[in-house]
Amino acid sequence: MAQITFVGAGSVVFTRQLIVDLLRFPDLPTVDLVLFDIDAERLDVALGTARNVARQLGKPLGVRAETDRRRALAGADFVVNMIQVGGIDATRVDLELPARYGLRQTIGDTTGVGGVFRGLRTFPVLTGIAADMAEVCPDAWLLNYTNPMAMNIWWLSVVAPQLKAVGLCHSVYWTVHDLCELIGVPLEGTDYTAGGVNHQAWLTEWSRHGEDLYPRLRAAIAADPELERRVRVEIFGRVGYYPTETSEHSSEYLSWFLRSDAQVERYRLQPGEYLGISEENVREFEQARATLAAGGDLELHDEAAEYAPQVIHSMLTGTTRTIHANVVNRGLIDNLPAGAVVEVPALVDAAGVHPQHYGSVPLLGAALNRAYLSVAELAIEAARTGDPRYVRQAVLADPNASSTLTPEQIWALCDDLTAAHASYLPRSLGGELDI
């Protein structure tokens, strides 16, 4: 019987979503689910969630909770990682402290100063997970959801190159889903392909029954001037292909949007938006806890869209499907750096996840992707060498940060963030961890 281990299972809403998607496959073999989290209260709610979902769907599910990571990982076939090191408090620091310097971020979990520091405090935990897996489940697949996605998978390729790790993000799927809704075309039967980096890939194929759907999108934009006030529509107009993440995420990758109040207003952006999202996640956790405590049933969503359940289903049943995955660029995208982490189509079957050669992304798209990959590379080098200069240089290389702050301000901001996150950072970078 296959064992699936959720690391960071206290992300209760996401845990529920993954379990629902998994158990809704009618031909899925019975599996054992192990839930791990360092927060015992959240873990207890996650355990109740798993049992409630299995009962509602009428599916057998062996499930247990563990607060010891090695015990949770022992014997796993699949490890689904969804940790958030520092939780909402660290997220608040990532957004609010830079804002005091005048630096605007919307999400702050993938790129820029927020992404860099989230990565730096996540890398030590990933190193520990990889070391445990090497000893107690060396053949398991690590399916990563934790951001910053590209940095985390890149880091794992440095510290644990033997690990079968793949980064999973639903942004490509939901981009196509929403675009199909916009132009009134069913998603079913649509063919699509994207390539680039996580949260900034380019939808280079989008068709249905042989019809290129981009002309319909251009007509819809021309008919609605308000659409031109969206970040992604602006990027689409300049690059020629639609980017595969929300306007909020997309705005942080570039110097074009968050640099001034006028641009923020023009493109209808909300700096610090992710704090509201994070607080809503806390409320959803509390609601789930109250519902379970009262003996009620949790609400189950209808649409199966997450990739981890699809990967697990394909490998356990031999079903072949194509997803988009974040993997090391080993001859996959010709005009992005080898060894960096890119997002490309991947074939999934009983043997695993097989990234497909993509070719070249659009020239301007590649230029924009390289800017992010430079930020990620410098953050990786900071953690690898223990040189704190690379932390500052990573933020200096970020288009959004450098469009707003001077180099002196960036150095001072990084000093402040290092102090604020000291308990999660190694001593070599100014933190308190002995690594």
Protein backbone atom coordinates (compact mmCIF):
# COMPACT_ATOMS: atom_id res chain seq x y z
CA MET A 1 0.00 0.00 0.00
CA ALA A 2 1.40 3.39 -0.99
CA GLN A 3 2.17 5.92 1.72
CA ILE A 4 1.70 9.65 1.21
CA THR A 5 3.19 12.04 3.76
CA PHE A 6 2.03 15.65 4.00
CA VAL A 7 4.73 17.89 5.49
CA GLY A 8 3.16 21.07 6.81
CA ALA A 9 -0.27 19.42 7.02
CA GLY A 10 -1.37 22.19 9.39
CA SER A 11 -2.18 24.18 6.26
CA VAL A 12 -5.60 22.70 6.85
CA VAL A 13 -7.54 24.26 3.96
CA PHE A 14 -4.95 23.14 1.42
CA THR A 15 -4.70 19.73 3.09
CA ARG A 16 -8.46 19.35 2.68
CA GLN A 17 -8.27 20.33 -0.99
CA LEU A 18 -5.54 17.82 -1.75
CA ILE A 19 -7.33 14.98 0.02
CA VAL A 20 -10.60 15.74 -1.76
CA ASP A 21 -8.88 15.78 -5.16
CA LEU A 22 -7.07 12.55 -4.34
CA LEU A 23 -10.04 10.57 -3.03
CA ARG A 24 -12.30 11.64 -5.89
CA PHE A 25 -10.35 9.43 -8.30
CA PRO A 26 -12.63 6.36 -8.48
CA ASP A 27 -9.79 3.97 -9.36
CA LEU A 28 -7.28 5.17 -6.78
CA PRO A 29 -5.91 2.25 -4.74
CA THR A 30 -6.28 2.49 -0.98
CA VAL A 31 -3.45 4.59 0.43
CA ASP A 32 -2.01 5.43 3.82
CA LEU A 33 -1.83 9.12 4.63
CA VAL A 34 0.59 10.46 7.25
CA LEU A 35 0.17 14.04 8.40
CA PHE A 36 3.11 15.94 9.89
CA ASP A 37 3.27 19.43 11.38
CA ILE A 38 5.19 21.13 14.17
CA ASP A 39 1.96 22.74 15.44
CA ALA A 40 0.10 20.08 17.41
CA GLU A 41 -3.20 21.98 17.43
CA ARG A 42 -3.20 22.49 13.68
CA LEU A 43 -2.15 18.88 13.19
CA ASP A 44 -5.13 17.68 15.21
CA VAL A 45 -7.47 19.70 13.00
CA ALA A 46 -5.75 18.29 9.91
CA LEU A 47 -6.31 14.75 11.19
CA GLY A 48 -9.99 15.48 11.82
CA THR A 49 -10.21 17.02 8.36
CA ALA A 50 -8.79 13.93 6.66
CA ARG A 51 -11.17 11.61 8.48
CA ASN A 52 -14.16 13.87 7.78
CA VAL A 53 -13.37 14.09 4.06
CA ALA A 54 -12.86 10.32 3.74
CA ARG A 55 -16.17 9.63 5.50
CA GLN A 56 -18.07 12.12 3.35
CA LEU A 57 -16.66 10.65 0.15
CA GLY A 58 -17.13 7.08 1.36
CA LYS A 59 -13.51 6.16 0.68
CA PRO A 60 -11.20 4.03 2.81
CA LEU A 61 -8.18 5.98 4.05
CA GLY A 62 -5.59 4.94 6.56
CA VAL A 63 -4.52 8.15 8.24
CA ARG A 64 -2.39 9.10 11.22
CA ALA A 65 -0.72 12.23 12.56
CA GLU A 66 2.92 12.57 13.57
CA THR A 67 4.84 15.38 15.26
CA ASP A 68 8.15 13.62 14.58
CA ARG A 69 9.27 14.30 11.02
CA ARG A 70 11.44 11.21 10.55
CA ARG A 71 8.63 8.92 11.72
CA ALA A 72 6.25 10.69 9.37
CA LEU A 73 8.61 10.29 6.42
CA ALA A 74 9.66 6.69 7.10
CA GLY A 75 8.52 4.45 4.26
CA ALA A 76 6.85 7.24 2.27
CA ASP A 77 6.36 6.86 -1.47
CA PHE A 78 5.25 10.47 -1.93
CA VAL A 79 6.11 13.48 0.22
CA VAL A 80 3.95 16.56 -0.33
CA ASN A 81 5.66 19.65 1.05
CA MET A 82 3.56 22.71 1.96
CA ILE A 83 5.43 24.25 4.88
CA GLN A 84 5.45 27.97 5.63
CA VAL A 85 8.43 28.71 7.83
CA GLY A 86 7.53 31.44 10.27
CA GLY A 87 3.84 31.38 9.41
CA ILE A 88 1.74 34.51 9.10
CA ASP A 89 3.97 36.46 11.48
CA ALA A 90 6.96 36.12 9.16
CA THR A 91 4.77 37.00 6.17
CA ARG A 92 3.69 40.17 7.96
CA VAL A 93 7.34 41.13 8.47
CA ASP A 94 8.15 40.44 4.80
CA LEU A 95 5.47 42.86 3.66
CA GLU A 96 5.25 45.51 6.37
CA LEU A 97 8.93 46.14 7.05
CA PRO A 98 9.82 46.87 3.38
CA ALA A 99 6.70 49.06 3.16
CA ARG A 100 8.24 51.33 5.80
CA TYR A 101 11.03 51.97 3.33
CA GLY A 102 8.50 52.77 0.61
CA LEU A 103 8.87 49.41 -1.18
CA ARG A 104 5.54 48.05 -2.38
CA GLN A 105 4.86 44.31 -2.66
CA THR A 106 1.56 42.60 -3.33
CA ILE A 107 2.26 38.95 -2.44
CA GLY A 108 5.93 38.82 -1.45
CA ASP A 109 6.34 35.05 -1.37
CA THR A 110 8.08 34.26 -4.65
CA THR A 111 10.43 37.00 -5.81
CA GLY A 112 11.81 40.30 -4.60
CA VAL A 113 12.81 40.95 -1.02
CA GLY A 114 9.90 38.93 0.38
CA GLY A 115 10.71 35.94 -1.79
CA VAL A 116 14.42 36.11 -0.99
CA PHE A 117 13.88 36.10 2.77
CA ARG A 118 11.15 33.47 2.59
CA GLY A 119 13.59 31.32 0.65
CA LEU A 120 16.45 31.89 3.08
CA ARG A 121 14.38 30.81 6.06
CA THR A 122 12.96 27.81 4.17
CA PHE A 123 16.26 26.40 2.85
CA PRO A 124 17.49 25.06 6.24
CA VAL A 125 14.21 23.18 6.74
CA LEU A 126 14.34 21.78 3.20
CA THR A 127 17.88 20.60 3.85
CA GLY A 128 16.65 18.72 6.91
CA ILE A 129 13.71 17.18 5.05
CA ALA A 130 16.02 16.04 2.24
CA ALA A 131 18.47 14.50 4.73
CA ASP A 132 15.66 12.63 6.47
CA MET A 133 14.28 11.39 3.15
CA ALA A 134 17.71 10.13 2.09
CA GLU A 135 17.73 7.90 5.17
CA VAL A 136 14.12 6.77 5.63
CA CYS A 137 12.46 7.04 2.18
CA PRO A 138 15.22 7.47 -0.42
CA ASP A 139 13.03 6.44 -3.36
CA ALA A 140 10.13 8.78 -2.56
CA TRP A 141 9.03 11.63 -4.79
CA LEU A 142 9.06 15.08 -3.16
CA LEU A 143 6.14 17.09 -4.52
CA ASN A 144 6.75 20.68 -3.47
CA TYR A 145 4.10 23.41 -3.14
CA THR A 146 6.08 25.71 -0.84
CA ASN A 147 7.11 29.10 -2.22
CA PRO A 148 9.40 30.52 -3.42
CA MET A 149 8.93 27.57 -5.78
CA ALA A 150 11.87 28.00 -8.15
CA MET A 151 14.31 28.91 -5.38
CA ASN A 152 13.27 25.92 -3.28
CA ILE A 153 13.61 23.36 -6.07
CA TRP A 154 16.90 24.95 -7.12
CA TRP A 155 18.17 24.73 -3.53
CA LEU A 156 17.22 21.06 -3.32
CA SER A 157 19.13 20.39 -6.53
CA VAL A 158 22.21 21.85 -4.81
CA VAL A 159 21.99 20.10 -1.42
CA ALA A 160 20.27 16.85 -2.48
CA PRO A 161 20.84 16.28 -6.21
CA GLN A 162 19.80 12.64 -5.89
CA LEU A 163 16.33 13.58 -4.62
CA LYS A 164 13.39 13.15 -6.98
CA ALA A 165 11.91 16.60 -6.43
CA VAL A 166 9.39 18.46 -8.56
CA GLY A 167 7.63 21.76 -7.94
CA LEU A 168 3.88 21.92 -8.51
CA CYS A 169 1.86 25.08 -9.03
CA HIS A 170 -1.66 25.47 -10.42
CA SER A 171 -1.05 28.83 -12.10
CA VAL A 172 -0.92 27.53 -15.69
CA TYR A 173 -4.15 25.59 -15.30
CA TRP A 174 -6.07 28.45 -13.70
CA THR A 175 -4.78 30.96 -16.21
CA VAL A 176 -6.17 28.89 -19.06
CA HIS A 177 -9.37 28.17 -17.11
CA ASP A 178 -10.01 31.89 -16.54
CA LEU A 179 -9.09 32.92 -20.09
CA CYS A 180 -11.51 30.35 -21.48
CA GLU A 181 -14.24 31.79 -19.27
CA LEU A 182 -13.38 35.30 -20.46
CA ILE A 183 -13.85 34.45 -24.13
CA GLY A 184 -16.74 32.02 -23.59
CA VAL A 185 -14.97 28.85 -24.70
CA PRO A 186 -15.16 25.55 -22.77
CA LEU A 187 -11.92 24.50 -21.11
CA GLU A 188 -12.58 20.91 -22.13
CA GLY A 189 -10.91 20.19 -25.44
CA THR A 190 -8.49 23.10 -25.11
CA ASP A 191 -4.82 22.48 -25.87
CA TYR A 192 -2.27 24.65 -24.10
CA THR A 193 1.46 24.84 -23.46
CA ALA A 194 3.46 27.24 -21.33
CA GLY A 195 7.12 27.67 -20.53
CA GLY A 196 9.26 30.04 -18.47
CA VAL A 197 9.65 30.33 -14.70
CA ASN A 198 7.15 29.84 -11.91
CA HIS A 199 4.58 32.65 -11.78
CA GLN A 200 6.08 34.05 -14.97
CA ALA A 201 5.68 31.42 -17.67
CA TRP A 202 4.35 32.27 -21.13
CA LEU A 203 1.26 30.70 -22.67
CA THR A 204 2.66 30.06 -26.13
CA GLU A 205 -0.01 27.61 -27.27
CA TRP A 206 -3.70 28.07 -26.58
CA SER A 207 -6.09 26.50 -29.03
CA ARG A 208 -9.24 24.44 -29.33
CA HIS A 209 -9.93 22.01 -32.14
CA GLY A 210 -7.15 23.65 -34.13
CA GLU A 211 -8.34 27.24 -33.61
CA ASP A 212 -5.83 29.68 -32.13
CA LEU A 213 -7.73 31.36 -29.29
CA TYR A 214 -5.53 34.44 -28.98
CA PRO A 215 -7.51 36.44 -31.59
CA ARG A 216 -10.64 35.97 -29.47
CA LEU A 217 -8.75 37.25 -26.42
CA ARG A 218 -7.50 40.31 -28.27
CA ALA A 219 -11.07 41.05 -29.39
CA ALA A 220 -12.35 40.73 -25.81
CA ILE A 221 -9.67 43.14 -24.57
CA ALA A 222 -10.44 45.63 -27.33
CA ALA A 223 -14.13 45.53 -26.38
CA ASP A 224 -13.51 46.25 -22.69
CA PRO A 225 -11.17 49.17 -21.90
CA GLU A 226 -11.15 48.20 -18.21
CA LEU A 227 -9.22 45.05 -19.09
CA GLU A 228 -6.34 47.25 -20.22
CA ARG A 229 -5.97 48.32 -16.60
CA ARG A 230 -4.85 44.83 -15.61
CA VAL A 231 -1.18 44.00 -15.21
CA ARG A 232 -1.33 40.79 -17.21
CA VAL A 233 -3.06 42.45 -20.13
CA GLU A 234 -0.30 45.07 -20.24
CA ILE A 235 2.37 42.35 -20.16
CA PHE A 236 0.51 40.40 -22.85
CA GLY A 237 0.46 43.46 -25.07
CA ARG A 238 4.23 43.95 -24.72
CA VAL A 239 5.45 40.33 -24.80
CA GLY A 240 2.85 38.93 -27.18
CA TYR A 241 1.98 35.96 -24.97
CA TYR A 242 -0.08 35.82 -21.80
CA PRO A 243 1.76 35.35 -18.46
CA THR A 244 0.59 32.48 -16.29
CA GLU A 245 -0.01 34.04 -12.90
CA THR A 246 -2.30 36.64 -11.42
CA SER A 247 -1.79 40.32 -12.04
CA GLU A 248 -0.85 40.72 -8.37
CA HIS A 249 1.98 38.19 -8.62
CA SER A 250 3.01 39.36 -12.08
CA SER A 251 3.42 42.95 -10.96
CA GLU A 252 6.23 42.03 -8.55
CA TYR A 253 8.47 40.46 -11.21
CA LEU A 254 8.89 43.71 -13.11
CA SER A 255 9.83 47.33 -12.54
CA TRP A 256 6.79 48.55 -14.46
CA PHE A 257 3.93 48.59 -11.97
CA LEU A 258 4.67 49.12 -8.26
CA ARG A 259 7.18 51.93 -8.55
CA SER A 260 4.69 54.77 -8.02
CA ASP A 261 1.26 55.57 -6.63
CA ALA A 262 0.10 56.47 -10.13
CA GLN A 263 1.01 53.05 -11.53
CA VAL A 264 -0.56 51.27 -8.55
CA GLU A 265 -3.80 53.15 -9.12
CA ARG A 266 -3.74 52.73 -12.89
CA TYR A 267 -3.36 48.96 -12.67
CA ARG A 268 -5.70 48.55 -9.68
CA LEU A 269 -3.11 46.93 -7.43
CA GLN A 270 -3.31 46.46 -3.67
CA PRO A 271 0.11 46.52 -2.00
CA GLY A 272 0.25 44.10 0.92
CA GLU A 273 -2.69 42.11 -0.45
CA TYR A 274 -1.24 38.80 0.69
CA LEU A 275 -1.68 39.76 4.32
CA GLY A 276 -5.44 39.80 3.81
CA ILE A 277 -5.24 36.43 2.06
CA SER A 278 -3.17 35.02 4.92
CA GLU A 279 -5.59 36.33 7.51
CA GLU A 280 -8.48 34.78 5.60
CA ASN A 281 -6.62 31.44 5.67
CA VAL A 282 -6.40 31.74 9.46
CA ARG A 283 -10.15 32.40 9.63
CA GLU A 284 -10.82 29.36 7.44
CA PHE A 285 -8.69 27.24 9.76
CA GLU A 286 -10.64 28.47 12.78
CA GLN A 287 -13.92 27.80 11.00
CA ALA A 288 -12.81 24.26 10.13
CA ARG A 289 -11.76 23.65 13.74
CA ALA A 290 -15.13 24.87 15.02
CA THR A 291 -17.07 22.79 12.47
CA LEU A 292 -15.22 19.61 13.40
CA ALA A 293 -15.55 20.29 17.12
CA ALA A 294 -19.32 20.64 16.67
CA GLY A 295 -19.50 17.33 14.79
CA GLY A 296 -20.31 18.98 11.45
CA ASP A 297 -19.14 18.27 7.95
CA LEU A 298 -16.58 20.37 6.13
CA GLU A 299 -17.48 21.90 2.78
CA LEU A 300 -15.91 20.02 -0.14
CA HIS A 301 -15.04 21.72 -3.41
CA ASP A 302 -16.10 20.22 -6.73
CA GLU A 303 -13.26 20.81 -9.17
CA ALA A 304 -10.11 18.66 -9.09
CA ALA A 305 -7.29 20.94 -10.22
CA GLU A 306 -4.22 20.36 -8.03
CA TYR A 307 -1.30 18.54 -9.60
CA ALA A 308 -0.03 16.47 -6.64
CA PRO A 309 -3.13 14.22 -6.56
CA GLN A 310 -2.86 13.85 -10.34
CA VAL A 311 0.81 12.86 -10.11
CA ILE A 312 0.09 10.34 -7.37
CA HIS A 313 -2.88 8.93 -9.27
CA SER A 314 -0.85 8.57 -12.49
CA MET A 315 2.02 6.82 -10.77
CA LEU A 316 -0.25 4.43 -8.85
CA THR A 317 -2.61 3.58 -11.73
CA GLY A 318 -0.44 4.05 -14.82
CA THR A 319 -2.72 6.78 -16.14
CA THR A 320 -0.80 9.06 -18.51
CA ARG A 321 -1.39 12.80 -18.34
CA THR A 322 0.45 16.06 -18.93
CA ILE A 323 0.94 18.72 -16.28
CA HIS A 324 3.22 21.75 -15.95
CA ALA A 325 6.08 21.26 -13.49
CA ASN A 326 8.99 23.18 -11.99
CA VAL A 327 12.23 21.33 -12.56
CA VAL A 328 15.93 21.92 -13.14
CA ASN A 329 16.66 23.17 -16.65
CA ARG A 330 18.61 20.31 -18.18
CA GLY A 331 18.15 21.01 -21.87
CA LEU A 332 14.47 21.92 -21.46
CA ILE A 333 14.39 25.64 -22.32
CA ASP A 334 17.16 26.61 -24.71
CA ASN A 335 17.35 30.34 -23.95
CA LEU A 336 17.24 30.16 -20.14
CA PRO A 337 20.26 29.22 -17.97
CA ALA A 338 21.16 25.57 -17.54
CA GLY A 339 20.82 24.46 -13.92
CA ALA A 340 18.18 27.06 -13.10
CA VAL A 341 14.63 25.96 -12.30
CA VAL A 342 12.08 26.43 -15.06
CA GLU A 343 8.39 25.61 -15.58
CA VAL A 344 7.63 23.32 -18.51
CA PRO A 345 5.13 20.67 -19.58
CA ALA A 346 5.80 17.25 -18.08
CA LEU A 347 4.43 13.82 -18.92
CA VAL A 348 3.37 11.81 -15.87
CA ASP A 349 2.94 8.02 -15.91
CA ALA A 350 3.65 4.99 -13.74
CA ALA A 351 7.39 5.63 -13.99
CA GLY A 352 7.26 9.19 -12.70
CA VAL A 353 7.39 12.77 -13.92
CA HIS A 354 9.13 13.35 -17.25
CA PRO A 355 9.81 17.01 -18.14
CA GLN A 356 9.47 17.71 -21.86
CA HIS A 357 11.82 19.71 -24.05
CA TYR A 358 10.16 23.07 -24.61
CA GLY A 359 12.51 24.92 -26.92
CA SER A 360 12.83 28.68 -26.57
CA VAL A 361 10.53 31.09 -24.81
CA PRO A 362 9.79 34.43 -26.53
CA LEU A 363 12.85 36.70 -26.52
CA LEU A 364 11.40 39.40 -24.28
CA GLY A 365 9.89 36.70 -22.07
CA ALA A 366 13.32 35.13 -21.69
CA ALA A 367 14.84 38.50 -20.78
CA LEU A 368 12.24 39.00 -18.05
CA ASN A 369 12.64 35.41 -16.83
CA ARG A 370 16.41 35.86 -16.56
CA ALA A 371 15.93 38.85 -14.26
CA TYR A 372 14.05 36.65 -11.79
CA LEU A 373 16.49 33.77 -12.16
CA SER A 374 19.33 36.16 -11.29
CA VAL A 375 17.56 37.05 -8.04
CA ALA A 376 17.08 33.35 -7.30
CA GLU A 377 20.68 32.47 -8.16
CA LEU A 378 22.06 35.10 -5.82
CA ALA A 379 19.78 33.92 -2.99
CA ILE A 380 20.93 30.34 -3.55
CA GLU A 381 24.56 31.47 -3.52
CA ALA A 382 23.99 33.37 -0.28
CA ALA A 383 22.75 30.22 1.43
CA ARG A 384 25.37 27.98 -0.20
CA THR A 385 28.37 30.12 0.71
CA GLY A 386 27.07 31.85 3.84
CA ASP A 387 28.05 35.20 2.35
CA PRO A 388 25.51 37.87 3.42
CA ARG A 389 26.57 40.16 0.57
CA TYR A 390 24.73 37.89 -1.84
CA VAL A 391 21.50 38.45 0.08
CA ARG A 392 21.76 42.20 -0.52
CA GLN A 393 22.82 41.69 -4.12
CA ALA A 394 19.82 39.44 -4.72
CA VAL A 395 17.47 42.22 -3.64
CA LEU A 396 19.49 44.79 -5.58
CA ALA A 397 19.04 42.65 -8.72
CA ASP A 398 15.27 42.55 -8.23
CA PRO A 399 13.56 44.88 -10.74
CA ASN A 400 10.81 45.97 -8.37
CA ALA A 401 13.08 46.71 -5.39
CA SER A 402 15.70 48.54 -7.44
CA SER A 403 13.02 50.64 -9.17
CA THR A 404 12.00 52.03 -5.78
CA LEU A 405 14.95 51.95 -3.37
CA THR A 406 18.55 53.11 -3.52
CA PRO A 407 21.36 50.60 -2.92
CA GLU A 408 21.90 52.11 0.53
CA GLN A 409 18.23 51.60 1.39
CA ILE A 410 18.34 48.00 0.14
CA TRP A 411 21.35 47.24 2.36
CA ALA A 412 19.63 48.78 5.37
CA LEU A 413 16.36 46.95 4.65
CA CYS A 414 18.18 43.63 4.43
CA ASP A 415 19.88 44.37 7.75
CA ASP A 416 16.47 44.96 9.33
CA LEU A 417 14.92 41.85 7.80
CA THR A 418 17.88 39.74 8.89
CA ALA A 419 17.39 40.90 12.46
CA ALA A 420 13.63 40.31 12.28
CA HIS A 421 14.04 36.77 10.91
CA ALA A 422 17.18 35.89 12.88
CA SER A 423 15.68 32.79 14.51
CA TYR A 424 15.17 31.21 11.06
CA LEU A 425 18.50 32.16 9.46
CA PRO A 426 21.97 30.61 9.81
CA ARG A 427 24.63 32.46 11.78
CA SER A 428 26.69 32.99 8.62
CA LEU A 429 23.90 35.22 7.26
CA GLY A 430 23.40 37.06 10.53
CA GLY A 431 20.87 34.71 12.09
CA GLU A 432 20.84 32.42 15.09
CA LEU A 433 20.73 28.91 13.57
CA ASP A 434 23.72 26.61 14.01
CA ILE A 435 23.97 24.79 10.67
